[in-house]
Amino acid sequence: MTPSSGRRTALAASLLAVPLTLGACTPADVVAPPRAGAAELTDFGSCEELLDYVHEHALEAVGPWGLGTGSGWFGEDLAMEDSGAADSSVGGGDGAGTAVAGRDFSGTNNQEQGVEEPDVVQTDGEILVTARGGRLIVVDVATRAEVGALRLPGRDLGSDAELLLDRTSGQVLVLTREWPRQGVPMPTPDAADGLTSFPAFEATRTVVTLVDVSDPANPTAGGTLRLEGDYRSARMQDGTARVVMVTAPPGLAFVHPRTGSLVAEEEAEQVNREIIEASTLDDWLPHVQTVQGTRSDGTRLAVPCEDVARPPEFSGLTTMSVLTFDLARDELELTSAGGLVASGSTVYASTDRLVVATSAWEAWSVADGAADGPDTALPRGAGGATTTALHTFDLTDPASTEHVASGSVPGRLLDQFSLDEDQGTIRVATTTDGSGSTPSSSSLVVLAEEGDRLVEQGRVDGLGETEQIYAVRYLSPDTAAVVTFRQTDPLYLLDTSDPTEPRVTGELKIPGYSAYLHPVGEDLLLGVGQDATDEGRTTGLQVSLFDISDLSAPTQVAKQTWADHGSGAEHDHRAFTWWPQTGQLFLPAEAWTETSQWTGVISAGVDVDTAALTQGPRLQLGGDATVAWDHARRTLVIGDHLWILGESTLHVADLATLEPVGTVDLRA
């Protein structure tokens, strides 16, 4: 593998950013953000140059307590979940059996057809696969019983795992975390007398296992890798999986002042500077182990130093890496690996492109996982304006992931659904923070690949003055929907058919907001979010049905609310299930009041012919009226039944009535 190909593979990683809550500003004239510009990736000329880069930036920030107070400087909150929306009826495709995703069962609520996303439960219509307490569990749909299980290799595994199921090969890629272990102070031989060093960052480990479930009664492990760092997300196309990792420098340990004096602080800072100057790339880059039983078979760098690149703006010193696996193989093997020195990113994946976004602002966030000590923040530098760099990569060849073009846009992205790609044209929705008398506002920018650059074609500014983006949905290559919110919910419809002149065609203001948009039927759009008063105070879960047949005049044709309720689908698109065959919508939900609690699944009926929306039956899993207690996490339609994944139980209910018909205990 050449250095450039490795780098390009890594930067094609599907990383997820955490949605932001931006402060609203006082109304004022909106100043249009600057135009998008070029933002080319940079290869290090050698491994020595990479080491010089991390030394230089680390020495600028190191202090008596090390590098900040946690992993935020090196990488934002390491969340497993993506944010966004998708169509559960399109994930999957034909499997090896007779069941077909979208016809006989619902798959993962993927953002794009043909691009699989990981989730805590997977199915091919005949079996369900999930993990609990370090065990991979296979459940037979017909008998509603556990038929196979496998104790996953690894130490102190977390209770959950995310899975990618290749329905063609019957292979499952299992991604899970080890529970962190408390760091123990370690003596530093070259430190001043009386000083003790502490690990700079809490150790995080991700375990990746390939499991063959083609024989459900005998799931078989095909290999396990143990990785330094935190698993962020993954994507799979035609059996090729790309796993994205974020790793804070694993080999660094810093001293702390031994007293509260300024002299002690100065002494500690000098020792910490010497520690950085003496550090090697082994201290900064992630490692991988091959696990054999309960022992590891050697440790090596997960990403070769020559396959690491950097974005145009400093974005922290975390290694963001992507590891590629072929699920058609019988044994787990890295087919490529590469990395980017950056704190975190957001990735959108179409069938042809990965669009990777990196933002320098993430390097300045307060950390929460490093050694204890006073908060320290890096200087933001002149201006402090947020800019997001975008990099596109070609996915048409499953054996490689080649960089195509790069550019940048002002502002920050909400999540992966802020991005869209079609035939080399990129649409991106961003929010720019308010500053002084200039309020926050949002934009939609259209870019195109021209050689190795992403060049701005056109843009719309001034969306939702004083507000922030709450949801984005690209409905077609010509139409986009954007929701902003502060007190009311402006739903904007935009025409992007002419990329040089995108324009707002219609706007609808209603109380509340939609956090997730989902197209249903023809010219209808579902919104899931919160109802709110005219002052912007949320009052409970809301499902809205919008008629967007006239792009100049969108209307809310129906609405259903559940007072004091909330749903995980507002924050995680994979918790949303739309089953068009019966016109049913299913949402995990919970309600909390001063006098009662309720958890379970709610449903709604959507008649796309009459544009009607009705509340359907509900299934209670926990609350005052039940002895047991459980929370619904995911819902799956298989045949005439709704399967609900709880904390430690699979619940089965009649699809039409949600009356319980069975359970499967997932505990060992």
XYZ file of C-alpha atoms in Angstrom, residues 106-553:
448
model
C -37.203 -3.703 8.316
C -33.443 -3.187 8.321
C -31.300 -0.569 9.996
C -32.555 2.937 9.390
C -29.700 3.788 7.041
C -29.159 7.260 5.681
C -28.605 6.068 2.121
C -29.737 2.967 0.301
C -26.851 0.563 -0.156
C -24.741 2.043 2.637
C -25.183 0.017 5.821
C -24.771 1.573 9.254
C -23.998 -0.355 12.451
C -26.598 -0.848 15.156
C -27.137 -2.724 18.408
C -29.399 -5.279 16.712
C -29.404 -6.711 13.190
C -31.657 -9.133 11.319
C -31.958 -10.927 8.016
C -35.612 -11.741 8.621
C -34.877 -15.247 9.863
C -32.526 -14.545 12.774
C -31.834 -11.575 15.018
C -28.308 -10.880 16.238
C -27.473 -8.699 19.210
C -24.917 -8.583 22.020
C -25.288 -8.358 25.753
C -22.794 -8.687 28.589
C -19.942 -9.774 26.335
C -22.019 -12.407 24.505
C -23.121 -12.394 20.891
C -26.655 -13.818 20.858
C -28.480 -15.350 17.900
C -32.269 -15.573 18.116
C -34.450 -17.618 15.779
C -37.399 -15.556 14.566
C -39.720 -18.499 13.948
C -39.329 -20.070 17.403
C -38.653 -16.810 19.279
C -35.822 -18.485 21.132
C -32.092 -18.104 21.539
C -30.454 -20.738 19.341
C -26.797 -19.779 19.556
C -24.370 -17.652 21.548
C -20.683 -16.853 21.569
C -18.590 -15.397 24.368
C -16.779 -12.513 22.675
C -13.012 -12.326 23.124
C -11.695 -9.376 25.114
C -11.395 -8.119 28.667
C -14.033 -6.237 30.629
C -16.258 -5.774 27.577
C -19.051 -3.260 27.784
C -22.618 -4.475 27.955
C -23.453 -3.492 24.387
C -21.906 -3.823 20.972
C -22.701 -2.428 17.563
C -22.986 -4.840 14.683
C -22.712 -4.900 10.928
C -24.363 -7.931 9.327
C -23.378 -8.958 5.825
C -26.467 -10.894 4.795
C -24.692 -12.410 1.795
C -21.805 -14.046 3.656
C -23.502 -14.488 7.034
C -20.632 -12.641 8.728
C -21.109 -10.164 11.566
C -18.577 -7.511 12.468
C -18.897 -6.882 16.208
C -17.595 -3.611 17.627
C -17.504 -3.111 21.361
C -15.607 -1.241 24.058
C -13.700 -2.465 27.033
C -14.624 -0.842 30.312
C -11.876 1.674 31.177
C -9.495 0.780 33.951
C -8.331 3.308 36.504
C -4.909 4.686 35.677
C -2.213 4.043 38.296
C 0.509 6.643 38.951
C 3.802 5.619 37.435
C 7.265 6.787 38.508
C 9.169 8.784 35.914
C 12.856 7.848 35.915
C 14.055 11.111 34.330
C 11.746 13.422 36.295
C 12.929 15.657 39.124
C 13.179 14.029 42.542
C 9.812 13.560 44.195
C 7.716 13.936 41.026
C 5.391 11.215 39.791
C 3.871 11.010 36.332
C 0.267 10.152 35.539
C -1.243 8.837 32.290
C -2.220 11.851 30.223
C -5.475 10.263 29.046
C -7.760 7.550 30.259
C -7.029 4.362 28.359
C -9.770 3.446 25.880
C -9.944 0.154 24.020
C -12.123 -1.064 21.180
C -12.479 -4.748 20.356
C -13.386 -5.811 16.807
C -14.474 -9.422 16.205
C -15.622 -11.191 13.052
C -18.290 -13.828 13.719
C -19.778 -16.305 11.243
C -23.511 -16.808 11.941
C -24.345 -18.700 8.762
C -25.004 -21.630 11.122
C -27.125 -19.815 13.751
C -26.721 -22.615 16.293
C -22.945 -22.466 16.075
C -21.647 -18.889 15.754
C -17.897 -19.014 15.194
C -15.305 -16.286 15.753
C -13.021 -15.624 12.805
C -10.566 -13.370 14.595
C -10.367 -10.489 17.043
C -8.404 -7.249 17.110
C -7.915 -5.072 20.182
C -7.372 -1.417 19.354
C -6.188 1.624 21.249
C -8.819 4.306 21.029
C -12.541 4.731 20.910
C -14.793 3.343 18.207
C -16.867 6.075 16.650
C -18.836 4.461 13.852
C -18.566 2.335 10.726
C -20.017 1.970 7.251
C -20.366 -1.077 5.018
C -20.923 -1.406 1.297
C -21.127 -4.783 -0.432
C -19.364 -6.516 2.442
C -16.541 -3.976 2.822
C -16.575 -2.311 6.242
C -14.700 0.800 7.297
C -14.333 1.231 11.044
C -13.551 4.681 12.377
C -11.457 5.220 15.484
C -10.453 8.270 17.527
C -7.366 7.866 19.699
C -5.829 10.335 22.131
C -2.045 9.963 22.442
C -1.785 6.581 24.188
C 1.795 6.676 25.447
C 2.015 10.036 27.203
C 2.319 10.511 30.959
C 2.869 13.902 32.600
C 3.915 15.072 36.034
C 1.890 17.320 38.337
C 3.183 20.046 40.648
C 4.161 18.538 43.991
C 2.985 21.622 45.902
C 0.743 24.617 45.259
C 3.622 27.001 44.690
C 4.564 28.777 41.477
C 8.013 27.236 41.738
C 6.462 23.757 41.735
C 4.337 24.643 38.695
C 7.373 25.915 36.821
C 9.321 22.785 37.699
C 6.466 20.507 36.558
C 5.987 22.381 33.295
C 9.680 22.084 32.466
C 9.603 18.343 33.104
C 6.479 18.010 30.932
C 8.200 19.868 28.106
C 11.089 17.444 28.341
C 8.657 14.525 28.239
C 7.160 15.835 24.982
C 10.562 16.473 23.435
C 11.606 12.907 24.257
C 8.360 11.338 22.994
C 8.295 9.165 19.879
C 5.548 8.366 17.389
C 4.821 5.251 19.437
C 3.538 7.614 22.118
C 1.192 9.450 19.734
C -0.184 6.903 17.265
C -2.686 4.067 17.968
C -1.679 0.418 18.264
C -3.468 -2.838 17.524
C -3.206 -6.340 18.977
C -4.357 -9.630 17.494
C -6.198 -11.511 20.236
C -5.690 -15.249 20.564
C -8.031 -16.605 23.233
C -7.446 -14.455 26.300
C -3.974 -13.315 25.244
C -2.677 -10.940 22.625
C -0.316 -11.980 19.891
C 2.002 -8.981 19.642
C 1.384 -5.238 19.366
C 1.967 -3.068 16.322
C 0.984 0.357 15.034
C -2.559 0.324 13.695
C -1.721 3.121 11.257
C 1.768 3.364 9.744
C 3.269 6.820 10.261
C 3.695 7.303 6.504
C -0.069 6.870 6.078
C -0.995 9.770 8.355
C -1.932 13.214 6.986
C -3.145 16.492 8.464
C -5.936 18.962 7.636
C -5.065 22.514 6.568
C -5.933 23.949 9.992
C -4.696 22.585 13.288
C -7.455 20.311 14.611
C -5.908 18.799 17.699
C -3.444 15.955 18.148
C -5.801 13.002 18.269
C -5.357 10.386 15.563
C -8.548 9.883 13.610
C -8.112 6.599 11.769
C -10.100 4.288 9.547
C -9.577 0.550 9.350
C -10.966 -1.425 6.421
C -12.189 -5.033 6.621
C -13.545 -7.456 4.036
C -16.426 -9.384 5.625
C -16.381 -11.950 2.844
C -13.178 -13.398 4.284
C -13.273 -16.173 6.841
C -10.722 -14.475 9.072
C -10.575 -10.931 10.378
C -7.841 -9.046 8.602
C -7.021 -5.372 8.114
C -6.988 -4.718 4.387
C -5.945 -1.074 4.755
C -5.433 1.563 7.429
C -4.641 5.240 7.530
C -5.139 8.316 9.653
C -5.542 12.035 10.037
C -4.199 14.199 12.856
C -7.512 15.748 13.863
C -9.877 15.877 16.798
C -13.011 14.533 15.196
C -15.204 14.693 12.168
C -18.526 14.111 10.524
C -18.966 11.810 7.560
C -21.702 11.424 5.028
C -21.569 8.380 2.754
C -23.300 7.948 -0.568
C -22.703 4.895 -2.721
C -20.047 6.780 -4.691
C -18.465 9.159 -2.203
C -17.488 9.660 1.361
C -17.541 13.313 2.351
C -15.419 13.773 5.446
C -15.733 16.987 7.432
C -13.113 18.179 9.906
C -13.379 21.326 11.977
C -10.599 23.130 13.800
C -12.995 24.405 16.469
C -13.069 20.916 17.986
C -9.463 21.346 19.080
C -10.454 24.035 21.558
C -13.175 22.281 23.520
C -12.684 21.600 27.214
C -11.504 18.071 27.883
C -12.921 15.602 30.345
C -10.765 12.508 30.230
C -7.205 13.562 31.048
C -5.292 13.873 34.260
C -6.885 16.016 36.931
C -5.797 19.618 37.127
C -6.848 23.188 36.368
C -8.657 23.799 33.109
C -6.429 25.027 30.315
C -7.549 26.071 26.875
C -5.581 26.677 23.738
C -5.812 30.168 22.245
C -8.338 30.348 19.449
C -6.195 32.626 17.397
C -7.231 35.628 15.360
C -10.875 35.884 14.496
C -11.986 32.607 16.037
C -14.440 31.990 13.169
C -15.585 28.421 12.711
C -14.675 26.800 9.418
C -15.383 23.232 8.322
C -13.068 21.490 5.881
C -14.619 18.948 3.502
C -12.828 16.094 1.755
C -14.419 13.783 -0.813
C -13.278 10.222 -1.550
C -14.116 7.798 -4.321
C -15.875 4.597 -3.186
C -16.559 3.076 -6.576
C -13.563 0.716 -6.250
C -14.037 -1.489 -3.150
C -10.288 -2.157 -3.049
C -9.324 1.480 -2.560
C -10.556 4.782 -1.200
C -8.956 7.537 -3.244
C -9.083 11.200 -2.305
C -10.871 13.253 -4.968
C -11.178 16.854 -3.823
C -11.120 19.180 -0.797
C -12.605 22.523 0.170
C -14.001 24.435 3.121
C -17.178 26.189 4.208
C -17.829 28.692 7.006
C -19.787 27.465 10.009
C -20.323 24.075 11.617
C -22.399 21.015 10.777
C -25.216 19.567 12.868
C -24.579 15.951 11.882
C -24.131 13.620 8.909
C -27.461 14.716 7.447
C -26.062 18.172 6.866
C -24.230 16.618 3.912
C -25.318 15.202 0.575
C -23.537 14.127 -2.605
C -24.788 13.415 -6.100
C -22.512 12.957 -9.117
C -19.753 15.085 -7.621
C -22.030 17.879 -6.405
C -21.923 18.455 -2.649
C -24.640 20.162 -0.627
C -23.847 21.159 2.941
C -25.956 22.952 5.549
C -24.073 24.859 8.247
C -24.784 27.115 11.221
C -22.575 30.113 11.963
C -22.465 31.289 15.568
C -23.499 34.792 16.464
C -20.824 37.295 17.401
C -21.457 40.670 18.990
C -24.433 42.276 17.302
C -24.430 39.688 14.511
C -26.844 36.847 15.266
C -26.411 33.182 14.504
C -27.809 32.049 11.174
C -27.545 29.117 8.804
C -26.600 28.564 5.186
C -26.863 25.950 2.479
C -23.807 25.823 0.235
C -23.418 23.913 -3.035
C -19.948 22.834 -4.116
C -18.621 20.818 -7.041
C -15.513 18.752 -7.601
C -13.184 20.567 -9.989
C -9.944 18.658 -10.183
C -8.675 18.211 -6.629
C -10.688 21.137 -5.247
C -14.234 21.596 -4.033
C -15.354 24.868 -5.563
C -18.383 26.814 -4.408
C -21.140 26.967 -7.016
C -23.821 28.847 -5.092
C -25.282 29.408 -1.644
C -28.278 30.555 0.387
C -27.569 32.539 3.569
C -29.668 33.978 6.377
C -31.697 30.875 7.237
C -33.172 31.124 10.738
C -31.633 34.332 12.048
C -30.901 34.000 15.803
C -31.574 30.250 15.483
C -29.707 27.030 14.790
C -30.297 24.060 12.519
C -32.249 21.230 14.175
C -32.765 18.950 11.180
C -31.810 18.598 7.519
C -33.173 16.276 4.865
C -32.160 16.195 1.210
C -35.295 14.990 -0.527
C -33.923 14.760 -4.070
C -31.013 16.171 -6.057
C -33.176 19.269 -6.559
C -34.851 19.766 -3.163
C -33.687 20.196 0.430
C -35.562 20.715 3.698
C -33.977 22.549 6.643
C -35.463 23.097 10.110
C -34.196 25.822 12.443
C -35.539 26.607 15.901
C -35.463 29.106 18.729
C -39.106 29.741 19.595
C -40.911 28.487 16.506
C -40.061 25.927 13.851
C -39.293 27.433 10.442
C -39.335 24.626 7.909
C -37.499 25.865 4.842
C -37.791 24.233 1.434
C -34.976 24.976 -0.973
C -34.593 24.478 -4.702
C -31.067 23.370 -5.601
C -31.758 22.329 -9.196
C -29.463 25.140 -10.354
C -26.363 24.699 -8.188
C -25.220 28.235 -8.995
C -28.442 29.752 -7.690
C -29.957 27.699 -4.868
C -32.921 29.487 -3.387
C -35.548 29.284 -0.680
C -38.872 28.479 -2.303
C -41.113 28.187 0.757
C -41.171 28.595 4.517
C -43.526 27.410 7.244
C -43.470 28.641 10.854
C -45.240 26.575 13.507
C -44.751 26.076 17.240
C -42.193 23.470 18.228
C -39.604 21.857 16.030
C -38.715 18.715 14.109
C -35.432 17.058 15.072
C -35.769 14.382 12.403
C -37.323 14.523 8.921
C -38.429 11.454 6.986
C -40.053 11.391 3.519
C -43.146 9.199 3.216
C -45.318 8.608 0.187
C -45.259 11.224 -2.545
C -44.787 14.871 -1.537
C -45.208 14.128 2.178
C -42.660 14.633 4.929
C -42.779 13.341 8.502
C -41.236 15.397 11.271
C -40.410 13.978 14.715
C -39.555 16.409 17.474
C -41.134 18.435 20.236
C -44.246 20.564 20.478
C -43.649 23.930 22.128
C -45.402 27.048 23.335
C -45.160 30.314 21.450
C -42.337 31.228 23.821
C -40.349 28.146 22.801
C -40.942 25.968 25.898
C -41.202 22.330 24.831
C -44.269 20.413 26.006
C -43.945 16.887 24.607
C -43.311 14.590 21.685
C -44.752 15.727 18.372
C -45.128 13.963 15.031
C -46.026 16.266 12.140
C -47.036 15.493 8.579
C -46.122 18.124 6.002
C -47.463 18.478 2.477
C -44.569 19.679 0.310
C -46.217 19.208 -3.083
C -46.112 22.992 -3.535
C -42.521 23.946 -2.747
C -43.554 27.561 -2.363
C -46.156 26.828 0.311
